[in-house]
C-alpha positions as MATLAB code, in Angstrom:
seq = 'MTEKTNQNSTKMWSGRFREPLDPTFESWQRSFPFDWRLVPYEVEASIAHARAIEAAGILTSEELLQMEEGLRAVARQQAEQGEAIVTANPQAEDVHHYVELELTKQIGDLALKLHTGRSRNEQIATDMRLFVREAINNTLAGLTAWRKALIDLAESAGEATMPSYTHLQRAEPVLVAHWLLAYVTMIERDASRLTDARKRMNLCPLGSGAVAGATLALDRTIAAAALNFDAPTPNSMDATSDRDFALEFTQAIATLGIHISRFAEELTLYSTAEFGFLDLPERFSTGSSAMPQKKNPDLTELIRGKSGRLLGAATTLATLIKGLPLAYNKDLQEGQEPVFDAADTIAGILSVLPAFTASLKFRYDTMKAAAHSGYLNAMAAATYLTDKGIPFRKAHEHIGNAVRLGLETQRELQQLTLDELRAICPQFGEDFFPAITLEATLDCHDVIGGTARSRVKTALAEAKARLAAAKT';
ca = [
      15.342   33.854   26.574;
      12.535   35.468   24.615;
       9.364   33.791   23.427;
      10.521   34.158   19.824;
      13.739   32.358   20.674;
      11.780   29.553   22.325;
       9.948   28.866   19.053;
      13.280   27.972   17.457;
      14.702   26.136   20.450;
      14.147   22.647   19.063;
      15.962   23.424   15.815;
      19.422   21.968   15.237;
      20.634   25.456   14.277;
      18.636   27.608   16.718;
      21.431   29.425   18.541;
      22.175   32.039   15.896;
      18.533   33.020   15.227;
      16.095   35.208   17.180;
      13.237   35.619   14.716;
      10.976   32.585   14.306;
      10.528   31.037   10.886;
       7.604   32.032    8.755;
       5.158   29.143    9.326;
       4.424   28.642    5.651;
       8.103   28.667    4.760;
       8.906   26.292    7.603;
       6.353   23.785    6.377;
       7.298   24.207    2.724;
      11.027   23.692    3.218;
      10.776   20.558    5.366;
      12.238   17.446    3.812;
      10.960   15.025    6.442;
       7.744   14.319    4.462;
       9.909   12.410    1.991;
      13.291   11.751    3.628;
      11.660    9.901    6.544;
      12.393    6.751    4.605;
      16.091    7.314    5.273;
      15.648    6.675    9.000;
      17.170    3.134    8.901;
      20.244    4.462    7.093;
      20.489    7.508    9.364;
      20.444    5.203   12.365;
      23.149    2.926   10.989;
      25.304    5.902   10.026;
      24.761    7.420   13.473;
      25.860    4.203   15.165;
      28.969    4.184   13.004;
      29.698    7.804   13.916;
      29.106    7.059   17.598;
      31.775    4.371   17.443;
      34.176    6.828   15.845;
      33.639    9.485   18.506;
      33.916    6.861   21.247;
      37.336    5.993   19.873;
      38.130    9.735   19.933;
      37.225    9.945   23.627;
      33.942   11.837   23.296;
      31.861    8.921   24.540;
      32.612    6.314   27.166;
      32.034    2.682   26.304;
      28.929    2.716   28.496;
      27.605    5.813   26.757;
      28.252    4.218   23.371;
      26.260    1.158   24.353;
      23.405    3.325   25.611;
      23.471    5.403   22.432;
      23.423    2.349   20.173;
      20.481    0.885   22.058;
      18.623    4.198   21.824;
      19.263    4.518   18.117;
      18.032    1.000   17.433;
      14.908    1.770   19.404;
      14.326    4.757   17.084;
      14.743    2.472   14.073;
      12.263   -0.044   15.479;
       9.756    2.710   16.130;
      10.014    3.913   12.525;
       9.669    0.356   11.220;
       6.481   -0.082   13.216;
       4.904    3.271   12.342;
       6.120    3.747    8.778;
       5.143    7.004    7.098;
       2.868    7.840   10.018;
       5.916    9.262   11.808;
       5.681   12.311    9.507;
       2.325   13.502   10.820;
       3.197   12.369   14.343;
       6.302   14.565   14.359;
       5.402   17.911   12.762;
       8.336   19.576   14.483;
      10.902   17.357   12.731;
      12.641   19.375   10.014;
      14.340   16.433    8.321;
      15.419   12.858    8.983;
      18.439   14.011   10.979;
      16.327   16.227   13.194;
      13.791   13.459   13.726;
      16.396   10.943   14.848;
      17.974   13.457   17.221;
      14.605   14.354   18.754;
      13.574   10.729   19.177;
      16.967    9.705   20.494;
      16.705   12.453   23.103;
      13.401   10.945   24.202;
      15.132    7.592   24.531;
      18.369    8.530   26.319;
      18.036   12.166   27.380;
      20.772   14.760   26.958;
      23.345   12.105   26.094;
      21.789   12.208   22.605;
      23.148   15.722   22.171;
      26.700   14.382   22.136;
      26.048   12.416   18.956;
      26.396   15.420   16.668;
      29.916   16.115   17.933;
      32.305   16.220   14.997;
      29.753   15.875   12.223;
      27.399   17.856    9.980;
      24.081   17.181    8.296;
      25.913   17.707    5.015;
      27.970   14.550    5.490;
      25.031   12.732    7.059;
      22.740   13.087    4.062;
      25.573   12.208    1.693;
      26.097    9.019    3.692;
      22.411    8.169    4.032;
      21.856    8.550    0.309;
      24.841    6.352   -0.506;
      23.484    3.674    1.788;
      20.046    3.970    0.173;
      21.416    3.794   -3.369;
      23.703    0.893   -2.497;
      20.734   -1.116   -1.230;
      18.617   -0.090   -4.233;
      21.355   -1.356   -6.552;
      21.502   -4.672   -4.672;
      17.728   -5.055   -4.952;
      17.747   -4.164   -8.651;
      20.514   -6.662   -9.375;
      18.498   -9.368   -7.624;
      15.463   -8.484   -9.724;
      17.530   -8.542  -12.905;
      18.865  -11.977  -12.033;
      15.302  -13.262  -11.724;
      14.327  -11.712  -15.069;
      17.431  -13.125  -16.765;
      16.530  -16.578  -15.517;
      12.994  -16.252  -16.859;
      14.277  -15.235  -20.288;
      16.903  -17.980  -20.370;
      14.341  -20.602  -19.346;
      12.048  -19.386  -22.141;
      14.904  -19.525  -24.638;
      15.762  -23.055  -23.585;
      12.154  -24.221  -23.851;
      11.859  -22.643  -27.315;
      14.448  -25.082  -28.669;
      14.835  -24.592  -32.412;
      11.577  -22.695  -32.884;
      11.893  -19.927  -35.459;
      10.481  -16.471  -36.021;
      11.062  -13.536  -38.331;
      13.493  -10.860  -37.264;
      12.750   -7.274  -38.248;
      14.611   -4.214  -39.410;
      12.634   -1.008  -39.973;
       9.751   -3.118  -38.594;
       9.829   -5.082  -41.858;
      10.534   -8.806  -41.965;
      14.257   -9.292  -42.487;
      15.662  -12.788  -41.836;
      14.550  -15.824  -39.860;
      16.083  -16.277  -36.421;
      15.621  -18.693  -33.588;
      13.156  -17.537  -30.952;
      15.912  -18.305  -28.459;
      18.227  -15.927  -30.323;
      15.685  -13.119  -29.974;
      15.208  -13.773  -26.265;
      18.947  -13.916  -25.648;
      19.272  -10.445  -27.170;
      17.462   -9.136  -24.094;
      19.639  -11.259  -21.818;
      22.643   -9.513  -23.357;
      21.074   -6.122  -22.642;
      20.372   -7.116  -19.046;
      23.957   -8.213  -18.564;
      25.131   -4.764  -19.651;
      22.634   -3.180  -17.262;
      23.877   -5.365  -14.407;
      27.492   -4.500  -15.188;
      26.715   -0.779  -15.133;
      24.997   -1.067  -11.762;
      27.766   -3.248  -10.337;
      30.385   -0.793  -11.551;
      28.477    2.161  -10.086;
      28.132    0.361   -6.756;
      31.858   -0.251   -6.534;
      32.696    3.358   -7.396;
      30.267    4.838   -4.857;
      31.266    2.588   -1.953;
      33.222    5.233   -0.033;
      32.160    6.744    3.284;
      31.577   10.514    3.636;
      31.406   10.423    7.454;
      34.169   12.575    8.921;
      33.942   15.140    6.114;
      32.214   17.689    8.359;
      30.234   20.495    6.823;
      32.775   21.140    4.078;
      36.369   21.126    5.337;
      36.540   17.903    7.343;
      35.719   16.988   10.935;
      37.099   19.248   13.662;
      37.950   16.196   15.782;
      40.809   13.822   15.127;
      38.418   11.062   14.062;
      39.610    7.749   12.732;
      37.415    7.770    9.643;
      38.117    4.136    8.881;
      36.028    3.126   11.920;
      32.778    4.465   10.448;
      33.672    3.258    6.952;
      34.249   -0.295    8.173;
      31.095   -0.262   10.331;
      28.997    0.589    7.248;
      30.795   -1.854    4.909;
      32.283    0.916    2.806;
      35.625    0.191    1.165;
      37.298    3.339    2.534;
      36.609    6.949    3.547;
      36.036    9.507    0.797;
      39.293   11.286   -0.105;
      38.097   14.916   -0.203;
      35.649   16.571    2.187;
      34.413   19.211   -0.258;
      33.641   16.610   -2.877;
      32.155   14.172   -0.357;
      29.546   16.591    0.966;
      28.425   17.776   -2.460;
      28.963   14.689   -4.625;
      25.828   13.143   -6.072;
      27.539   11.310   -8.916;
      26.545    8.039   -7.305;
      22.874    9.046   -7.439;
      23.228   10.310  -10.999;
      24.925    7.105  -12.138;
      22.234    5.061  -10.442;
      19.340    6.939  -12.042;
      21.032    6.948  -15.444;
      21.742    3.218  -15.279;
      18.147    2.595  -14.207;
      16.894    4.814  -17.047;
      18.896    2.750  -19.551;
      17.536   -0.427  -18.024;
      14.051    1.059  -18.312;
      14.627    1.655  -22.015;
      15.589   -1.996  -22.509;
      12.560   -3.196  -20.574;
      10.377   -0.829  -22.583;
      11.665   -2.235  -25.874;
      10.835   -5.749  -24.690;
       7.394   -4.579  -23.631;
       6.840   -2.905  -26.992;
       7.719   -6.046  -28.929;
       5.436   -8.178  -26.797;
       2.643   -5.657  -27.251;
       3.070   -5.831  -31.026;
       3.532   -9.594  -31.183;
       0.365  -10.182  -29.154;
      -1.839   -8.312  -31.645;
      -4.006  -10.192  -34.111;
      -1.867   -8.709  -36.883;
       1.183  -10.626  -35.615;
      -0.390  -13.398  -33.548;
       2.939  -14.631  -32.169;
       1.884  -15.019  -28.537;
      -0.943  -15.004  -26.077;
      -0.500  -12.611  -23.182;
      -1.221  -14.312  -19.849;
      -4.648  -13.384  -18.555;
      -3.442  -12.892  -14.988;
      -1.328   -9.969  -16.199;
      -3.988   -8.449  -18.469;
      -7.322   -6.711  -18.148;
     -10.363   -6.235  -20.352;
     -12.249   -3.333  -21.812;
     -15.180   -1.802  -19.966;
     -16.914   -1.271  -23.312;
     -15.732   -4.037  -25.667;
     -16.263   -7.540  -24.268;
     -13.815   -9.230  -26.628;
     -10.765   -7.213  -25.588;
      -7.730   -8.421  -23.641;
      -5.515   -5.429  -23.076;
      -1.716   -5.602  -22.595;
      -1.775   -3.508  -19.424;
       1.519   -4.730  -18.000;
       3.560   -4.105  -21.119;
       1.945   -0.727  -21.712;
       2.526    0.361  -18.118;
       6.167   -0.697  -18.298;
       6.548    1.239  -21.528;
       5.133    4.296  -19.791;
       7.203    3.928  -16.641;
      10.403    3.985  -18.672;
       9.643    7.653  -19.333;
       9.353    8.203  -15.601;
      12.804    6.703  -15.088;
      14.260    8.946  -17.783;
      12.611   11.904  -16.067;
      14.265   11.072  -12.739;
      17.709   10.925  -14.323;
      17.132   14.160  -16.240;
      15.848   15.958  -13.142;
      18.913   14.985  -11.148;
      21.364   15.923  -13.902;
      19.675   19.305  -14.362;
      19.736   19.898  -10.620;
      23.447   19.202  -10.217;
      24.868   20.790  -13.343;
      25.034   24.385  -12.087;
      25.893   23.899   -8.424;
      29.079   25.357   -6.963;
      30.974   23.400   -4.304;
      30.099   22.242   -1.759;
      26.680   21.513   -0.231;
      23.716   23.574   -1.437;
      20.088   23.277   -0.360;
      19.212   22.491   -3.982;
      20.494   18.978   -3.318;
      17.467   18.353   -1.128;
      15.509   18.205   -4.394;
      17.769   15.378   -5.540;
      16.386   12.881   -3.081;
      12.906   12.360   -4.486;
      14.021   11.506   -8.058;
      16.313    8.838   -6.597;
      13.532    7.470   -4.410;
      11.149    7.461   -7.358;
      13.606    5.682   -9.650;
      14.272    3.029   -7.006;
      10.557    2.534   -6.324;
       9.645    2.429  -10.006;
      12.244   -0.153  -11.001;
      11.427   -2.216   -7.916;
       7.775   -2.237   -8.952;
       8.603   -3.256  -12.512;
      10.916   -6.061  -11.420;
       8.367   -7.313   -8.909;
       6.114   -8.443  -11.788;
       8.334   -8.770  -14.867;
      10.041  -12.118  -14.100;
       6.764  -13.931  -13.367;
       5.104  -12.303  -16.378;
       7.982  -13.357  -18.647;
       7.944  -16.910  -17.322;
       4.235  -17.225  -18.118;
       4.487  -16.160  -21.778;
       3.115  -18.660  -24.298;
       4.340  -18.375  -27.882;
       2.464  -19.560  -30.942;
       5.411  -21.289  -32.526;
       3.476  -22.478  -35.595;
       2.443  -18.925  -36.436;
       5.953  -17.647  -35.888;
       7.413  -20.376  -38.091;
       4.898  -19.701  -40.853;
       5.865  -16.030  -40.775;
       9.552  -16.962  -40.969;
       8.818  -19.078  -44.066;
       7.219  -16.256  -46.052;
       8.199  -12.808  -47.219;
      11.513  -13.772  -48.891;
      13.357  -13.967  -45.579;
      15.811  -16.365  -47.251;
      16.944  -13.736  -49.763;
      20.196  -13.066  -47.900;
      20.970  -16.786  -47.872;
      20.173  -16.879  -51.588;
      22.616  -14.047  -52.275;
      25.217  -15.864  -50.203;
      24.656  -18.951  -52.365;
      25.576  -17.000  -55.492;
      28.526  -15.410  -53.720;
      29.805  -18.890  -52.924;
      29.619  -19.560  -56.670;
      32.139  -16.781  -57.223;
      29.705  -13.994  -58.154;
      30.541  -10.601  -56.589;
      28.089   -9.789  -53.817;
      26.746   -6.655  -55.496;
      25.887   -8.714  -58.594;
      24.480  -11.539  -56.461;
      22.336   -8.976  -54.618;
      20.975   -7.720  -57.937;
      20.213  -11.214  -59.235;
      18.313  -12.175  -56.094;
      16.480   -8.855  -56.211;
      15.304   -9.768  -59.715;
      14.245  -13.191  -58.455;
      12.283  -11.602  -55.612;
      10.573   -9.284  -58.077;
       9.562  -12.278  -60.185;
       8.222  -13.955  -57.074;
       6.228  -10.868  -56.126;
       4.761  -10.607  -59.611;
       3.738  -14.280  -59.654;
       2.913  -14.547  -55.928;
       5.541  -17.187  -55.212;
       8.411  -17.470  -52.707;
      11.990  -17.945  -53.908;
      11.874  -21.683  -53.238;
       8.793  -21.940  -55.462;
      10.494  -20.535  -58.561;
      11.647  -23.057  -61.156;
      15.309  -23.660  -61.868;
      14.785  -22.547  -65.472;
      13.326  -19.235  -64.284;
      16.256  -18.741  -61.946;
      18.836  -19.605  -64.617;
      17.228  -17.066  -66.932;
      18.225  -14.505  -64.308;
      21.689  -15.995  -63.601;
      23.188  -19.140  -65.192;
      25.050  -20.051  -61.989;
      21.870  -21.215  -60.263;
      21.912  -25.001  -59.800;
      19.907  -27.781  -58.208;
      21.813  -27.189  -54.961;
      20.172  -23.749  -54.659;
      16.975  -25.072  -53.100;
      18.626  -26.948  -50.192;
      20.686  -23.789  -49.559;
      17.611  -21.652  -48.861;
      15.582  -23.904  -46.612;
      14.686  -22.434  -43.247;
      17.314  -24.548  -41.507;
      20.000  -23.666  -44.027;
      19.081  -19.988  -43.831;
      19.532  -20.104  -40.072;
      22.768  -22.042  -40.209;
      24.439  -19.857  -42.810;
      24.821  -17.299  -39.984;
      27.527  -19.465  -38.456;
      29.527  -16.841  -36.582;
      29.888  -15.900  -32.942;
      26.689  -14.065  -32.074;
      24.826  -15.407  -35.097;
      21.526  -17.286  -35.196;
      22.940  -20.580  -36.530;
      21.474  -23.350  -34.433;
      24.796  -24.538  -33.067;
      25.825  -20.979  -32.208;
      22.598  -20.281  -30.330;
      22.977  -23.541  -28.423;
      26.436  -22.428  -27.338;
      25.225  -18.924  -26.525;
      22.446  -20.343  -24.364;
      24.875  -22.520  -22.428;
      27.161  -19.541  -21.891;
      24.269  -17.367  -20.723;
      23.255  -20.042  -18.221;
      26.824  -20.222  -16.930;
      27.013  -16.444  -16.507;
      23.687  -16.495  -14.693;
      24.928  -19.172  -12.320;
      28.052  -17.124  -11.650;
      25.939  -14.022  -10.963;
      23.969  -15.907   -8.309;
      27.074  -16.911   -6.358;
];
């Protein structure tokens, strides 16, 4: 064997090559600097594969036991050293290569039997599914905590009121609880998307080989069951190249990030002196290095920014996959980091968001005062005239005229006299004023999903029940 051949001898593919890799290219193309974090999943998948090849007669029961013990020792070593294993193992090309090299140190040449009947193409597809599955579980747990914080806030708000906005202009009064439950509804959609994606992805690629299926008569259900997958993947070409599960995950996380960003934006606005609806908790805020009076909404602004990062991860992955022919292509190596980044980013957000939400303090008096002004009862007023038999378009016009009179005389609708109102429309009566109180304005929205007090009470109870069911 030549010296040049020796330089490639530790590679998993060395037999076919005689010329050593260009050193710069070798370093540049390594994935181990980022896929090292897949070691726990690689180990579990390798144990599952070892059980399958033991059943196929490649390993004895004693060899299987020795291999499992060696693999778990590799996992423990990685857990202890963390990212330091990257610099400690410069020869490792990727996570698969690292595990094989370390396993060889543990159990000798027996480690070389492990790759019988499998390919790195199916290995990485399996590792990434295991990673995404765990990331989904962690995200769902974080969402449950955030839902609880929002529901607890909604319950403590009682019948406190606030303005709602369309076009960022005051629209109609709503219960604070109704506003908070809007985000609970968004979260429930996010959780359902993630749960659905998890179910769809829970198939095991092991046994798919490089592209055409394993060359051994493996019982693929053994590995699938060992890894808690529902079944083996049905097509080897699809299994080794499929990244739909990663795309669905990043897209669902990007949508979740948008919802979180909208919440953060509203809190940022509502905490300004111009709104004055809440005080941001000091333990989640910082000050200005130049202006002593400032309390900056760092958490909400960071979350707003990180939502763009999540969108970027999903876009990167979609762009990467869209032009790839079947089956595995090296391009897919670039699909790992966006998935890692999305998982890390959402984990970071959800590590602080529930506690931050739980610590919010609303200025209910200010919110109620804002709900009382600005003609937010105009829709209820139009409904009053509609109930008198006036067509809505005409009722809308009459109330518009009343609002204009109020604007010109700096009075709210409830401050206009009955004579002034009757000059606009004779159907106005004494019962108009009780019909446009804040409570009546809320309760006229007495439909499923509306802000009527009884409806919000029911909606809150239902949200609590769904939360309890999600925890079980």
